[in-house]
Coordinates of C-alpha atoms (C1' of nucleotides) in Angstrom, one line a residue:
Chain A
X27 CA -38.5 23.8 50.6
X28 CA -36.9 21.7 47.8
X29 CA -39.4 22.4 45.1
X30 CA -40.4 25.7 43.5
X31 CA -37.1 26.0 41.7
X32 CA -39.3 24.7 38.8
X33 CA -42.9 25.8 38.9
X34 CA -45.4 23.1 38.1
X35 CA -46.4 25.0 35.0
X36 CA -42.9 25.0 33.6
X37 CA -42.5 21.4 34.6
X38 CA -45.7 20.6 32.7
X39 CA -44.9 22.6 29.6
X40 CA -41.3 21.3 29.5
X41 CA -42.7 17.9 29.3
X42 CA -43.8 18.6 25.8
X43 CA -41.0 20.7 24.3
X44 CA -37.7 22.4 25.2
X45 CA -38.7 25.9 26.2
X46 CA -36.6 28.8 24.9
X47 CA -35.7 31.9 26.9
X48 CA -38.5 34.0 25.6
X49 CA -41.0 31.4 26.5
X50 CA -39.7 31.0 30.0
X51 CA -39.8 34.7 30.5
X52 CA -43.5 34.8 29.5
X53 CA -44.3 31.9 31.8
X54 CA -42.6 33.7 34.7
X55 CA -44.9 36.6 34.1
X56 CA -47.9 34.3 34.4
X57 CA -46.9 33.3 37.9
X58 CA -46.0 36.6 39.5
X59 CA -49.0 36.8 41.7
X60 CA -50.5 34.2 44.1
X61 CA -53.9 33.8 45.7
X62 CA -55.1 31.2 48.1
X63 CA -58.7 30.0 47.9
X64 CA -60.4 27.6 50.3
X65 CA -62.5 24.6 49.7
X66 CA -65.9 25.2 48.1
X67 CA -65.0 28.8 47.4
X68 CA -66.3 30.0 44.0
X69 CA -63.6 32.1 42.4
X70 CA -65.8 33.5 39.6
X71 CA -69.4 33.2 38.5
X72 CA -71.0 32.7 35.1
X73 CA -71.4 36.2 33.6
X74 CA -68.5 37.8 35.5
X75 CA -66.3 40.0 33.6
X76 CA -63.4 38.0 32.3
X77 CA -60.0 39.5 32.4
X78 CA -57.8 36.9 34.1
X79 CA -56.5 33.4 33.6
X80 CA -55.2 31.3 36.4
X81 CA -52.3 28.9 36.8
X82 CA -53.1 26.2 39.4
X83 CA -50.2 25.9 41.9
X84 CA -51.9 23.6 44.4
X85 CA -55.2 21.8 44.9
X86 CA -58.0 20.6 42.7
X87 CA -60.7 22.9 41.3
X88 CA -63.5 22.4 38.7
X89 CA -65.5 24.5 36.3
X90 CA -69.2 23.9 36.0
X91 CA -72.3 25.1 34.1
X92 CA -75.7 25.4 35.6
X93 CA -79.2 24.8 34.3
X94 CA -81.9 27.0 35.7
X95 CA -83.6 24.3 37.6
X96 CA -80.5 23.4 39.6
X97 CA -79.1 20.6 37.5
X98 CA -75.4 21.2 36.9
X99 CA -72.7 19.8 34.7
X100 CA -69.0 19.9 35.7
X101 CA -67.2 20.4 32.5
X102 CA -63.5 20.4 33.5
X103 CA -61.4 19.4 36.5
X104 CA -58.3 21.5 37.1
X105 CA -55.1 20.1 38.6
X106 CA -51.8 21.7 39.6
X107 CA -50.0 22.9 36.5
X108 CA -53.2 23.5 34.6
X109 CA -54.0 26.9 33.1
X110 CA -57.6 27.8 33.8
X111 CA -59.7 30.0 31.6
X112 CA -58.6 29.5 28.0
X113 CA -62.1 28.6 26.9
X114 CA -63.3 32.0 28.0
X115 CA -60.7 34.2 26.4
X116 CA -62.8 34.4 23.3
X117 CA -65.5 36.0 25.3
X118 CA -65.9 39.0 27.6
X119 CA -67.8 37.1 30.2
X120 CA -67.3 33.9 32.0
X121 CA -69.3 31.0 30.6
X122 CA -68.8 28.7 33.7
X123 CA -68.3 28.9 37.4
X124 CA -64.9 28.1 38.9
X125 CA -65.0 26.3 42.3
X126 CA -62.3 24.9 44.5
X127 CA -62.8 21.3 45.3
X128 CA -60.3 21.7 48.2
X129 CA -58.0 24.4 49.5
X130 CA -56.0 25.6 46.6
X131 CA -53.5 28.2 45.4
X132 CA -53.8 30.1 42.1
X133 CA -51.7 32.5 40.1
X134 CA -54.0 35.0 38.3
X135 CA -52.6 36.8 35.3
X136 CA -54.4 39.1 32.8
X137 CA -55.3 37.7 29.5
X138 CA -53.9 40.8 27.9
X139 CA -50.5 39.2 28.6
X140 CA -51.2 36.8 25.8
X141 CA -50.7 39.4 23.1
X142 CA -47.1 39.6 24.1
X143 CA -46.8 35.9 23.8
X144 CA -48.3 36.0 20.3
X145 CA -46.0 38.8 19.2
X146 CA -42.7 37.8 20.9
X147 CA -42.9 34.1 21.6
X148 CA -44.2 32.0 18.7
X149 CA -43.0 28.9 20.3
X150 CA -45.0 29.4 23.5
X151 CA -48.0 30.5 21.4
X152 CA -47.8 27.3 19.4
X153 CA -47.5 25.3 22.6
X154 CA -50.5 26.9 24.2
X155 CA -52.4 26.5 21.0
X156 CA -51.5 22.8 20.9
X157 CA -52.6 22.4 24.5
X158 CA -55.9 24.2 23.8
X159 CA -56.8 22.0 20.9
X160 CA -55.6 18.9 22.8
X161 CA -58.1 19.9 25.4
X162 CA -60.7 19.7 22.7
X163 CA -59.8 16.1 22.0
X164 CA -60.1 15.3 25.7
X165 CA -63.5 16.8 25.7
X166 CA -64.4 14.8 22.6
X167 CA -63.5 11.6 24.5
X168 CA -65.5 12.9 27.4
X169 CA -68.5 13.6 25.2
X170 CA -68.4 10.1 23.9
X171 CA -68.4 8.8 27.4
X172 CA -71.3 10.9 28.5
X173 CA -73.3 10.4 25.3
X174 CA -72.8 6.7 24.8
X175 CA -71.5 4.9 27.8
X176 CA -73.3 3.1 30.7
X177 CA -72.8 4.3 34.3
X178 CA -70.2 1.7 35.0
X179 CA -68.3 2.5 31.9
X180 CA -68.3 6.2 32.7
X181 CA -66.9 5.6 36.2
X182 CA -64.1 3.5 34.7
X183 CA -63.4 6.2 32.1
X184 CA -63.4 8.9 34.7
X185 CA -60.9 7.1 36.9
X186 CA -58.5 6.3 34.1
X187 CA -58.7 9.9 32.8
X188 CA -57.8 11.3 36.2
X189 CA -55.0 8.9 36.5
X190 CA -53.6 9.8 33.1
X191 CA -53.7 13.5 33.9
X192 CA -52.0 13.1 37.2
X193 CA -49.3 11.0 35.7
X194 CA -48.0 13.8 33.6
X195 CA -46.7 15.8 36.5
X196 CA -46.5 13.3 39.4
X197 CA -44.6 10.1 38.9
X198 CA -46.0 8.7 42.1
X199 CA -47.2 5.3 43.0
X200 CA -48.8 3.8 39.9
X201 CA -52.5 3.0 40.1
X202 CA -53.2 4.8 43.3
X203 CA -54.2 8.4 43.7
X204 CA -56.1 10.8 45.9
X205 CA -59.6 11.8 44.7
X206 CA -60.7 14.9 46.5
X207 CA -64.2 15.0 45.0
X208 CA -67.4 13.7 46.6
X209 CA -69.8 11.5 44.8
X210 CA -72.2 14.3 44.1
X211 CA -69.5 16.1 42.3
X212 CA -68.5 13.0 40.4
X213 CA -72.1 12.5 39.4
X214 CA -72.1 16.1 38.0
X215 CA -69.1 15.3 36.0
X216 CA -70.5 12.1 34.5
X217 CA -74.2 13.1 34.1
X218 CA -75.4 10.7 36.7
X219 CA -76.8 10.9 40.2
X220 CA -74.8 10.6 43.4
X221 CA -76.8 7.4 44.2
X222 CA -75.9 5.7 41.0
X223 CA -72.3 6.8 41.3
X224 CA -72.2 5.1 44.7
X225 CA -73.8 1.9 43.2
X226 CA -71.4 1.8 40.3
X227 CA -68.3 2.4 42.5
X228 CA -69.4 -0.4 44.8
X229 CA -70.0 -2.7 41.8
X230 CA -66.5 -2.0 40.4
X231 CA -65.0 -2.6 43.7
X232 CA -67.0 -5.9 44.2
X233 CA -65.6 -7.0 40.8
X234 CA -62.1 -6.4 41.9
X235 CA -61.3 -3.7 39.4
X236 CA -60.6 -1.0 41.9
X237 CA -60.4 -0.5 45.6
X238 CA -61.1 2.6 47.7
X239 CA -60.0 3.9 51.1
X240 CA -60.5 7.3 52.5
X241 CA -60.1 9.8 49.7
X242 CA -57.9 7.6 47.5
X243 CA -58.7 5.2 44.7
X244 CA -56.5 2.4 43.5
X245 CA -56.9 0.9 40.0
X246 CA -56.3 -2.8 40.4
X247 CA -57.0 -4.0 36.9
X248 CA -55.9 -1.2 34.5
X249 CA -56.2 -3.3 31.4
X250 CA -59.6 -4.6 32.1
X251 CA -60.7 -1.1 33.0
X252 CA -59.3 0.3 29.7
X253 CA -61.2 -2.4 27.9
X254 CA -64.5 -1.5 29.6
X255 CA -64.5 2.0 28.3
X256 CA -62.2 1.8 25.3
X257 CA -59.8 4.3 26.9
X258 CA -56.9 6.1 25.2
X259 CA -54.5 8.4 26.9
X260 CA -54.3 11.8 25.4
X261 CA -52.1 13.4 28.0
X262 CA -48.6 12.0 27.6
X263 CA -47.9 12.6 24.0
X264 CA -48.1 15.8 21.9
X265 CA -47.1 16.3 18.3
X266 CA -44.8 19.3 18.3
X267 CA -43.2 18.7 14.9
X268 CA -45.2 21.6 13.3
X269 CA -44.0 24.1 15.9
X270 CA -42.1 27.1 14.6
X271 CA -38.4 27.6 15.2
X272 CA -35.6 25.1 15.9
X273 CA -37.2 23.8 19.1
X274 CA -39.5 21.3 17.5
X275 CA -38.5 17.7 18.2
X276 CA -38.8 16.9 14.5
X277 CA -38.2 13.1 14.8
Chain B
X162 CA -70.2 33.3 -10.9
X163 CA -70.7 36.2 -8.5
X164 CA -69.2 34.7 -5.4
X165 CA -65.7 33.4 -4.8
X166 CA -64.2 36.9 -4.8
X167 CA -64.4 36.3 -1.1
X168 CA -64.0 32.8 0.1
X169 CA -66.3 31.7 2.8
X170 CA -63.3 31.3 5.1
X171 CA -62.3 34.9 4.6
X172 CA -65.9 35.9 5.0
X173 CA -66.1 34.0 8.2
X174 CA -62.9 35.2 9.7
X175 CA -63.5 38.8 8.7
X176 CA -66.7 38.6 10.7
X177 CA -64.5 38.8 13.8
X178 CA -61.7 41.1 13.0
X179 CA -60.2 43.1 10.2
X180 CA -57.6 40.9 8.6
X181 CA -54.2 42.4 7.7
X182 CA -52.3 41.5 4.5
X183 CA -50.2 38.8 6.1
X184 CA -53.2 37.1 7.4
X185 CA -55.0 37.2 4.1
X186 CA -51.9 35.7 2.4
X187 CA -51.8 32.9 4.8
X188 CA -55.5 32.1 4.3
X189 CA -55.0 32.1 0.6
X190 CA -52.4 29.4 1.1
X191 CA -55.0 27.3 3.0
X192 CA -57.3 27.3 0.0
X193 CA -55.0 26.5 -2.9
X194 CA -56.2 23.0 -3.4
X195 CA -59.7 21.6 -3.8
X196 CA -61.2 18.2 -3.4
X197 CA -64.8 17.0 -3.9
X198 CA -66.2 14.3 -1.7
X199 CA -69.5 12.6 -2.1
X200 CA -72.3 11.8 0.4
X201 CA -71.3 9.2 3.0
X202 CA -67.7 9.2 2.0
X203 CA -65.3 8.9 4.9
X204 CA -62.4 11.2 4.3
X205 CA -60.2 9.8 7.0
X206 CA -60.4 7.2 9.7
X207 CA -59.4 7.1 13.3
X208 CA -55.7 6.3 13.5
X209 CA -54.9 7.6 10.1
X210 CA -51.7 9.6 9.9
X211 CA -52.6 13.2 10.4
X212 CA -51.0 15.8 8.2
X213 CA -53.8 18.0 6.7
X214 CA -56.4 20.3 7.8
X215 CA -59.4 21.1 5.7
X216 CA -61.4 24.2 4.9
X217 CA -65.0 23.4 4.1
X218 CA -66.1 25.1 0.8
X219 CA -69.5 23.5 0.4
X220 CA -71.7 20.9 2.1
X221 CA -72.1 19.5 5.6
X222 CA -69.7 17.0 7.2
X223 CA -69.3 15.6 10.6
X224 CA -66.7 14.0 12.9
X225 CA -67.5 11.0 15.0
X226 CA -65.9 8.7 17.5
X227 CA -66.7 5.0 17.7
X228 CA -67.1 2.6 20.5
X229 CA -66.0 -1.0 19.7
X230 CA -69.5 -2.4 19.9
X231 CA -70.9 -0.1 17.2
X232 CA -72.2 2.7 19.4
X233 CA -71.0 6.0 18.0
X234 CA -71.0 9.7 19.0
X235 CA -70.9 12.5 16.5
X236 CA -68.8 15.2 18.2
X237 CA -68.8 18.0 15.7
X238 CA -70.7 19.1 12.6
X239 CA -68.8 21.0 10.0
X240 CA -70.3 23.7 7.8
X241 CA -69.0 25.8 5.0
X242 CA -66.3 28.2 6.2
X243 CA -65.2 25.8 9.1
X244 CA -61.7 24.6 9.4
X245 CA -61.7 20.9 10.1
X246 CA -58.9 19.2 12.1
X247 CA -57.7 21.6 14.8
X248 CA -58.4 19.2 17.6
X249 CA -56.1 16.7 16.0
X250 CA -53.1 18.9 15.3
X251 CA -51.7 18.1 18.8
X252 CA -51.5 14.4 17.7
X253 CA -49.9 12.5 15.0
X254 CA -53.0 10.4 14.4
X255 CA -56.6 11.1 13.8
X256 CA -58.8 10.7 16.8
X257 CA -62.1 10.8 15.0
X258 CA -63.6 9.8 11.6
X259 CA -64.6 12.5 9.2
X260 CA -67.6 11.8 7.1
X261 CA -69.6 13.8 4.5
X262 CA -73.2 14.2 5.4
X263 CA -73.9 15.2 1.8
X264 CA -71.8 16.0 -1.3
X265 CA -69.2 18.5 -0.3
X266 CA -66.0 20.3 -1.3
X267 CA -62.9 20.6 0.8
X268 CA -59.6 22.5 0.7
X269 CA -56.9 20.4 2.3
X270 CA -53.7 22.1 3.5
X271 CA -50.8 20.7 5.5
X272 CA -50.7 21.5 9.2
X273 CA -47.0 22.4 8.7
X274 CA -48.3 25.6 7.1
X275 CA -49.3 26.7 10.6
X276 CA -45.8 27.3 11.7
X277 CA -45.6 30.1 9.2
X278 CA -48.7 31.6 10.7
X279 CA -47.2 31.6 14.2
X280 CA -43.9 33.1 13.0
X281 CA -45.2 35.7 10.6
X282 CA -48.8 36.4 11.3
X283 CA -49.5 36.9 15.0
X284 CA -52.9 38.3 14.3
X285 CA -54.1 35.3 12.4
X286 CA -52.5 33.0 15.0
X287 CA -54.4 34.8 17.7
X288 CA -57.6 34.6 15.8
X289 CA -57.2 30.9 15.1
X290 CA -56.4 30.4 18.8
X291 CA -59.5 32.3 19.7
X292 CA -61.7 30.2 17.4
X293 CA -60.1 27.1 18.8
X294 CA -60.9 28.0 22.4
X295 CA -64.3 29.3 21.4
X296 CA -65.0 25.8 20.1
X297 CA -64.2 24.5 23.5
X298 CA -67.0 26.7 25.0
X299 CA -69.3 25.4 22.4
X300 CA -68.4 21.9 23.4
X301 CA -68.9 22.7 27.0
X302 CA -72.5 23.8 26.2
X303 CA -72.9 20.7 24.3
X304 CA -71.7 18.6 27.1
X305 CA -74.1 20.2 29.4
X306 CA -76.9 19.3 27.0
X307 CA -75.9 15.7 26.6
X308 CA -75.2 15.3 30.3
X309 CA -78.1 17.0 31.9
X310 CA -80.9 17.5 29.4
X311 CA -84.0 15.5 28.5
X312 CA -84.5 14.3 24.9
X313 CA -86.9 17.1 24.1
X314 CA -84.5 19.7 25.5
X315 CA -81.6 18.3 23.5
X316 CA -83.4 18.5 20.3
X317 CA -84.3 22.1 21.0
X318 CA -80.7 22.8 21.8
X319 CA -79.5 21.1 18.7
X320 CA -81.8 23.1 16.4
X321 CA -80.9 26.4 18.0
X322 CA -77.2 25.6 17.8
X323 CA -77.4 24.8 14.1
X324 CA -79.3 27.9 13.4
X325 CA -76.8 30.1 15.3
X326 CA -73.9 28.6 13.4
X327 CA -75.5 29.1 10.0
X328 CA -76.5 32.7 10.8
X329 CA -72.8 33.7 11.0
X330 CA -72.3 33.2 7.2
X331 CA -75.7 33.1 5.7
X332 CA -78.1 35.8 6.4
X333 CA -80.9 33.8 4.8
X334 CA -84.5 33.5 5.9
X335 CA -84.6 33.6 9.6
X336 CA -85.8 30.6 11.5
X337 CA -85.8 28.3 8.5
X338 CA -82.9 26.2 7.4
X339 CA -81.9 23.0 5.6
X340 CA -80.9 20.1 7.8
X341 CA -79.1 17.5 5.7
X342 CA -78.8 14.9 8.5
X343 CA -81.1 11.9 9.0
X344 CA -82.5 11.1 12.4
X345 CA -80.0 8.3 13.1
X346 CA -77.2 10.9 12.7
X347 CA -79.0 13.4 14.9
X348 CA -79.4 10.6 17.5
X349 CA -75.7 10.0 17.3
X350 CA -75.1 13.7 17.9
X351 CA -77.4 13.9 20.9
X352 CA -76.7 10.5 22.6
X353 CA -80.2 9.2 21.9
X354 CA -81.8 6.7 19.5
X355 CA -83.3 7.4 16.1
X356 CA -86.6 6.3 17.4
X357 CA -86.6 8.8 20.3
X358 CA -85.4 11.5 18.0
X359 CA -88.4 10.9 15.9
X360 CA -90.7 11.0 18.9
X361 CA -89.2 14.2 20.2
X362 CA -89.4 15.9 16.9
X363 CA -93.0 15.0 16.5
X364 CA -93.7 16.2 20.0
X365 CA -92.0 19.6 19.3
X366 CA -94.0 19.9 16.1
X367 CA -97.3 19.0 17.8
X368 CA -96.6 21.7 20.4
X369 CA -96.1 24.3 17.6
X370 CA -92.5 25.0 18.4
X371 CA -91.1 23.9 15.1
X372 CA -92.3 22.7 11.7
X373 CA -90.7 20.4 9.2
X374 CA -90.9 19.8 5.5
X375 CA -88.6 17.7 3.4
X376 CA -85.1 18.4 4.6
X377 CA -85.8 21.7 6.2
X378 CA -86.7 22.8 9.7
X379 CA -88.4 26.0 10.8
X380 CA -88.2 27.3 14.3
X381 CA -91.5 28.9 15.0
X382 CA -91.1 29.9 18.6
X383 CA -87.5 30.8 19.1
X384 CA -88.0 32.3 22.5
X385 CA -89.8 29.4 24.0
X386 CA -87.2 27.1 22.4
X387 CA -84.4 29.0 24.0
X388 CA -86.2 28.8 27.4
X389 CA -86.6 25.1 27.1
X390 CA -82.8 24.5 26.9
X391 CA -81.4 27.7 28.4
X392 CA -79.7 28.4 25.2
X393 CA -77.0 31.1 24.6
X394 CA -75.4 31.9 21.3
X395 CA -71.6 31.6 21.2
X396 CA -71.2 32.1 17.5
X397 CA -71.8 35.7 16.8
X398 CA -69.6 37.6 19.3
X399 CA -65.9 37.1 19.9
X400 CA -63.6 39.1 22.2
X401 CA -60.7 40.3 20.1
X402 CA -59.5 43.1 22.4
X403 CA -56.5 41.1 23.6
X404 CA -55.3 40.4 20.0
X405 CA -51.8 41.7 19.2
X406 CA -51.3 44.6 16.9
X407 CA -53.5 47.6 15.9
X408 CA -56.3 45.4 14.5
X409 CA -58.1 44.7 17.7
X410 CA -61.5 46.4 17.9
X411 CA -60.7 47.7 21.4
X412 CA -64.1 49.1 22.1
Chain C
dC67 C1' -73.8 14.9 72.9
dG68 C1' -75.9 17.1 68.6
dG69 C1' -75.6 18.6 63.9
dG70 C1' -73.5 18.3 59.4
dT71 C1' -71.7 16.0 55.5
dC72 C1' -71.1 11.9 53.0
dG73 C1' -71.8 7.3 51.4
dT74 C1' -74.8 3.3 51.2
dT75 C1' -79.0 0.7 50.5
dG76 C1' -83.9 -0.2 49.5
dA77 C1' -88.3 0.5 47.0
dC78 C1' -90.5 2.4 43.4
dC79 C1' -90.9 4.9 39.1
dG80 C1' -90.1 7.1 34.5
dT81 C1' -87.4 8.3 30.5
dG82 C1' -85.7 6.6 26.8
dA83 C1' -83.8 2.0 24.8
dT84 C1' -85.1 -2.1 22.3
dC85 C1' -87.6 -4.8 19.1
dA86 C1' -90.6 -5.0 15.5
dA87 C1' -94.0 -3.8 12.1
dG88 C1' -95.8 -0.6 8.9
dT89 C1' -95.7 3.4 5.7
dA90 C1' -93.9 6.7 2.4
dA91 C1' -90.6 8.3 -1.0
dC92 C1' -87.4 7.2 -4.2
dG93 C1' -84.7 5.0 -7.9
dT94 C1' -83.9 0.9 -10.7
dG95 C1' -84.8 -2.5 -14.0
dG96 C1' -88.4 -5.5 -16.2
Chain D
dC216 C1' -95.9 1.6 -16.2
dC217 C1' -95.5 -1.4 -12.4
dA218 C1' -92.8 -4.7 -9.3
dC219 C1' -89.0 -4.2 -6.4
dG220 C1' -85.4 -2.9 -3.2
dT221 C1' -83.6 0.6 -0.3
dT222 C1' -83.7 4.3 2.9
dA223 C1' -86.0 7.2 6.1
dC224 C1' -89.5 8.1 9.3
dT225 C1' -93.3 6.7 12.3
dT226 C1' -95.8 4.2 15.8
dG227 C1' -96.7 0.5 19.2
dA228 C1' -95.4 -2.8 22.9
dT229 C1' -92.3 -4.0 26.3
dC230 C1' -88.2 -3.5 29.1
dA231 C1' -84.3 -1.8 31.8
dC232 C1' -81.1 1.5 33.2
dG233 C1' -80.7 4.9 36.0
dG234 C1' -83.5 8.6 38.6
dT235 C1' -86.1 9.8 42.7
dC236 C1' -87.2 9.6 47.4
dA237 C1' -86.2 8.1 51.8
dA238 C1' -84.0 6.0 55.7
dC239 C1' -79.8 4.8 57.9
dG240 C1' -74.9 4.5 59.5
dA241 C1' -70.2 6.4 59.6
dC242 C1' -67.5 10.0 60.5
dC243 C1' -66.1 14.6 61.7
dC244 C1' -66.1 18.7 64.3
dG245 C1' -68.0 21.9 67.7

DNA sequence: CGGGTCGTTGACCGTGATCAAGTAACGTGG
DNA sequence: CCACGTTACTTGATCACGGTCAACGACCCG
């Protein structure tokens, strides 16, 4: 009852720059419609015609890519406040499958709405651009993890990354967070198997770096964890000095 | 003597949409300055202050990320016509190292130039945005390869990807191209070792899928290669129908 | 109580890493 | 012109990380 005066998208975007009126109007348009999806539902498939983007209001979702023989790779995890679908706007068809990791609520909006943003709201355009390219850096980090880290290091990396993401919107209890993904899903994120995810989790727990209970994880030794996987947080800071208009925090 | 009436950046960007005058002016500003770099030179380091982007005029380069213990992951390979540095514009510091794989020529331009683009040239802004998010899809494919493919499949994927990239600008002899990277570098792209890259290359050659001589590779059996790694080309087509203005090829 | 999902643990195996030696191509200086 | 160093690629032997297969227990829900 007390929330919703500020949507989580506005909240997220305001974190990076002061939004002008035009920007706020555009964002409001993004969130006109709402759609509930239930756990394990697949919202779209690879190859589907691609006309909408989605704002996540509630729940975790993820995007994955399949190989023919059943192997799959989860390539992005979507949290409340995320916009889903940017990677695909350059194409007419979906390149991944979007699946709900738990019950969730989405706001679909047509990608054609973006042309208005580019014409009328350079500030928001620049911000979305910045977020899109920031995502690329996040994927670069991720690639480094998958390509060059051991199983143990990957798990550490994964947990720290989830934590850093969640910290942007929720200022909840530090170090502890809900993880609504099963180990098979985590293995598909990290390029491992569910069995080895289990073993690595157990090992990290045995060494006192983390602890688990139910669907939540607590990071006990953040510094040691960061050392393990050479982690750097890409989520909290954003350089907005090059943004057009008077809204840049040019300091 | 005969080229340079159209820069390779204009050539590349024109491939996707008809550029208006404002866009062409902006692009011209990107290419005012030139700088030659020699093989193995590192143009910037991780952590360097980050004020420029670069247009590649000539030669191959790559961006890599290090782990403390010397392991490294090459995260992007840059060809003539590419713009280098978009991922970093959301940050004040470099997140990767840029290194020249061979002698090359770059056009540095300040990222502050982008604000003009967002204010005055919505078309170019949209195109750059589209290319940035397209890059994300390319990285998703890549992630799938690193995370879930065998060494043999990864090599196949890598060669097809290089070929698809080069085809956008150069319409040269199909199936054959120069590959100015050594096997250690390729191993750092694919998350393997130089030894196993050598073995996999030899195996592909033995099976008649490719052939090599000097620094060039020929893809003999493109279809079988594509099957091996479930390849799809992300480089030739781009959806521009949502672009602002009358320039969209809305067909 | 019975079926389903999920995590854990054990035994075994294979892909690809590691270590090391050898070869070929190339440029340099004697 | 040949000795020499360097770099790149290849090939062999061995090893280990993580995959595979399978069984089992915990929990949940009908």
